[in-house]
Amino acid sequence: MVQRVLFVCLGNICRSPAAEGVFLKLIQSKGLEDKYFVDSAGTGGWHVGRQPDPRIVDASSRRGISLSSRARQIQLRDFYEFDWILTMDNDNLEIVNSMICKLDKPQKAIVRPVLSYARKYNLSEVPDPYYGSDSGFEYVLDILQDACQGLLEEIN
Ligand code: 4NP
């Protein structure tokens, strides 16, 4: 059965597209492409339709990870269509959890902070790199590589 995984951040142009790319690369390296459908979304809608921020695209490409998503906002139907909804920070988690009371039938998705699967990094949030320096984008990728590895081991 295909596992459907949705990564969620605020704008869907930095952290969650990076998580999507990191997780896709991981499943490709293990020949598991047929077993997963991976997507990302933002809690906000300001960047809908945009490609990921060039700073995260460049940092990812230096690690052999290509990001090809277009920003979209999380929808109520995502709670029925995805098995896993993985949030980047506490604000995202709060907003995603607040959407659950608007559902008119029980959700399918398990909602968890992505960093609950990290092994090396003892953090609860993936820091928002948008207003920071280039090193923040590298750090986001370091954290996400750890968390996505743990996530795959957990759900595979
Ligand atoms: P993301 O980063 O949530 O990781 O995509 C951000 C992107 C845009 C903004 C904030 C965070 N913004 O304020 O426009």
CSV table of C-alpha atoms and ligand atoms in Angstrom, one decimal:
chain,number,residue,atom,x,y,z
A,1,MET,CA,0.0,0.0,0.0
A,2,VAL,CA,1.2,3.5,-0.8
A,3,GLN,CA,2.0,5.7,2.2
A,4,ARG,CA,1.0,9.3,1.6
A,5,VAL,CA,3.2,11.8,3.4
A,6,LEU,CA,2.6,15.6,3.6
A,7,PHE,CA,5.2,18.0,5.0
A,8,VAL,CA,3.9,21.3,6.3
A,9,CYS,CA,5.5,24.6,7.1
A,10,LEU,CA,4.4,28.3,7.0
A,11,GLY,CA,5.1,29.4,3.4
A,12,ASN,CA,5.8,26.1,1.6
A,13,ILE,CA,8.8,27.7,-0.1
A,14,CYS,CA,11.6,26.7,2.3
A,15,ARG,CA,11.3,24.0,4.9
A,16,SER,CA,8.5,21.8,3.7
A,17,PRO,CA,9.7,21.6,0.0
A,18,ALA,CA,13.2,20.8,1.4
A,19,ALA,CA,11.7,18.0,3.6
A,20,GLU,CA,9.8,16.7,0.5
A,21,GLY,CA,13.0,16.7,-1.5
A,22,VAL,CA,15.1,15.1,1.3
A,23,PHE,CA,12.5,12.4,1.8
A,24,LEU,CA,12.1,11.7,-1.9
A,25,LYS,CA,15.9,11.4,-2.3
A,26,LEU,CA,16.0,9.0,0.6
A,27,ILE,CA,13.2,6.7,-0.8
A,28,GLN,CA,14.8,6.8,-4.3
A,29,SER,CA,18.1,5.7,-2.8
A,30,LYS,CA,16.4,2.7,-1.3
A,31,GLY,CA,14.2,1.9,-4.3
A,32,LEU,CA,11.0,2.7,-2.4
A,33,GLU,CA,9.5,5.2,-4.9
A,34,ASP,CA,6.5,3.0,-5.6
A,35,LYS,CA,5.6,2.8,-1.9
A,36,TYR,CA,5.4,6.5,-1.2
A,37,PHE,CA,3.5,9.6,-2.4
A,38,VAL,CA,5.2,12.7,-1.0
A,39,ASP,CA,3.9,16.3,-1.1
A,40,SER,CA,4.3,19.6,0.9
A,41,ALA,CA,2.0,22.5,1.8
A,42,GLY,CA,2.0,25.7,3.8
A,43,THR,CA,-0.4,26.9,6.5
A,44,GLY,CA,-0.3,30.3,4.8
A,45,GLY,CA,-1.3,31.1,1.3
A,46,TRP,CA,1.0,34.1,0.4
A,47,HIS,CA,3.3,32.1,-1.9
A,48,VAL,CA,0.8,29.8,-3.6
A,49,GLY,CA,2.0,28.7,-7.0
A,50,ARG,CA,5.7,29.8,-6.4
A,51,GLN,CA,8.7,27.6,-6.8
A,52,PRO,CA,10.8,27.1,-3.6
A,53,ASP,CA,13.1,29.9,-2.5
A,54,PRO,CA,16.4,30.0,-4.5
A,55,ARG,CA,18.4,29.8,-1.3
A,56,ILE,CA,17.0,26.4,-0.4
A,57,VAL,CA,17.1,25.2,-4.0
A,58,ASP,CA,20.8,26.0,-4.2
A,59,ALA,CA,21.6,24.5,-0.8
A,60,SER,CA,19.6,21.3,-1.7
A,61,SER,CA,21.2,21.0,-5.1
A,62,ARG,CA,24.7,21.0,-3.5
A,63,ARG,CA,23.5,17.8,-1.7
A,64,GLY,CA,22.2,16.3,-4.9
A,65,ILE,CA,18.6,17.0,-4.0
A,66,SER,CA,16.3,18.7,-6.5
A,67,LEU,CA,13.2,20.6,-5.4
A,68,SER,CA,10.4,20.7,-7.9
A,69,SER,CA,7.3,21.6,-5.9
A,70,ARG,CA,5.0,24.6,-6.3
A,71,ALA,CA,3.6,26.2,-3.1
A,72,ARG,CA,0.1,25.4,-2.1
A,73,GLN,CA,-1.9,25.9,1.1
A,74,ILE,CA,-3.0,22.9,3.3
A,75,GLN,CA,-6.6,21.9,2.7
A,76,LEU,CA,-9.1,20.1,4.9
A,77,ARG,CA,-9.2,17.2,2.3
A,78,ASP,CA,-5.4,16.6,3.0
A,79,PHE,CA,-6.5,15.1,6.4
A,80,TYR,CA,-8.4,12.4,4.5
A,81,GLU,CA,-6.0,11.9,1.6
A,82,PHE,CA,-2.7,11.7,3.5
A,83,ASP,CA,-1.5,9.1,6.0
A,84,TRP,CA,1.1,11.4,7.6
A,85,ILE,CA,1.1,15.1,8.1
A,86,LEU,CA,4.5,16.3,9.5
A,87,THR,CA,4.8,19.8,10.7
A,88,MET,CA,8.0,21.9,11.0
A,89,ASP,CA,7.3,24.0,14.0
A,90,ASN,CA,4.9,24.6,16.9
A,91,ASP,CA,2.9,27.2,15.0
A,92,ASN,CA,2.4,24.9,12.1
A,93,LEU,CA,1.4,22.1,14.5
A,94,GLU,CA,-1.1,24.4,16.3
A,95,ILE,CA,-2.7,25.6,13.0
A,96,VAL,CA,-2.9,22.1,11.6
A,97,ASN,CA,-4.4,20.7,14.8
A,98,SER,CA,-6.9,23.6,14.8
A,99,MET,CA,-8.2,22.5,11.4
A,100,ILE,CA,-9.1,19.1,12.7
A,101,CYS,CA,-12.2,20.5,14.5
A,102,LYS,CA,-13.5,21.7,11.0
A,103,LEU,CA,-13.5,18.1,9.6
A,104,ASP,CA,-16.9,16.5,9.2
A,105,LYS,CA,-15.6,12.9,9.4
A,106,PRO,CA,-12.7,11.3,11.1
A,107,GLN,CA,-9.3,12.1,9.6
A,108,LYS,CA,-7.0,9.5,8.2
A,109,ALA,CA,-3.8,11.4,8.8
A,110,ILE,CA,-1.5,11.0,11.8
A,111,VAL,CA,-0.3,14.6,12.6
A,112,ARG,CA,3.2,14.8,14.2
A,113,PRO,CA,6.1,17.2,14.4
A,114,VAL,CA,8.7,16.0,11.9
A,115,LEU,CA,11.4,16.4,14.5
A,116,SER,CA,9.8,13.8,16.7
A,117,TYR,CA,11.6,11.4,14.3
A,118,ALA,CA,15.1,13.0,14.6
A,119,ARG,CA,17.8,11.0,16.2
A,120,LYS,CA,20.8,13.3,16.3
A,121,TYR,CA,19.1,16.6,16.8
A,122,ASN,CA,17.2,17.1,20.1
A,123,LEU,CA,15.0,19.9,18.8
A,124,SER,CA,11.3,20.4,18.7
A,125,GLU,CA,11.2,22.9,15.8
A,126,VAL,CA,12.9,23.3,12.4
A,127,PRO,CA,13.9,27.0,12.5
A,128,ASP,CA,12.4,29.3,9.9
A,129,PRO,CA,15.4,30.2,7.7
A,130,TYR,CA,13.5,32.8,5.6
A,131,TYR,CA,14.9,36.0,7.2
A,132,GLY,CA,18.2,34.5,8.1
A,133,SER,CA,21.6,33.9,6.5
A,134,ASP,CA,22.6,31.2,4.0
A,135,SER,CA,23.9,29.0,6.8
A,136,GLY,CA,20.4,28.7,8.1
A,137,PHE,CA,19.4,26.8,5.0
A,138,GLU,CA,22.3,24.4,5.4
A,139,TYR,CA,21.2,23.8,9.0
A,140,VAL,CA,17.6,23.2,8.0
A,141,LEU,CA,18.8,20.5,5.5
A,142,ASP,CA,21.1,18.9,8.2
A,143,ILE,CA,18.1,18.7,10.6
A,144,LEU,CA,15.7,17.4,7.9
A,145,GLN,CA,18.1,14.7,6.7
A,146,ASP,CA,18.2,13.4,10.3
A,147,ALA,CA,14.5,13.6,10.8
A,148,CYS,CA,13.6,12.1,7.4
A,149,GLN,CA,15.9,9.2,8.0
A,150,GLY,CA,14.2,8.5,11.3
A,151,LEU,CA,10.8,9.0,9.8
A,152,LEU,CA,11.5,6.4,7.0
A,153,GLU,CA,12.8,3.9,9.5
A,154,GLU,CA,9.7,4.4,11.6
A,155,ILE,CA,7.0,4.1,8.9
A,156,ASN,CA,8.6,1.8,6.4
B,1,4NP,P1,8.8,28.3,5.1
B,1,4NP,O1,9.6,29.7,5.2
B,1,4NP,O2,7.7,28.4,6.1
B,1,4NP,O3,9.9,27.4,5.6
B,1,4NP,O4,8.4,28.2,3.7
B,1,4NP,C1,8.9,31.0,5.1
B,1,4NP,C2,8.6,31.5,3.8
B,1,4NP,C3,8.1,32.7,3.7
B,1,4NP,C4,7.7,33.4,4.8
B,1,4NP,C5,8.0,32.9,6.1
B,1,4NP,C6,8.6,31.7,6.2
B,1,4NP,N1,7.2,34.7,4.7
B,1,4NP,O5,7.0,35.4,5.7
B,1,4NP,O6,6.8,35.1,3.6
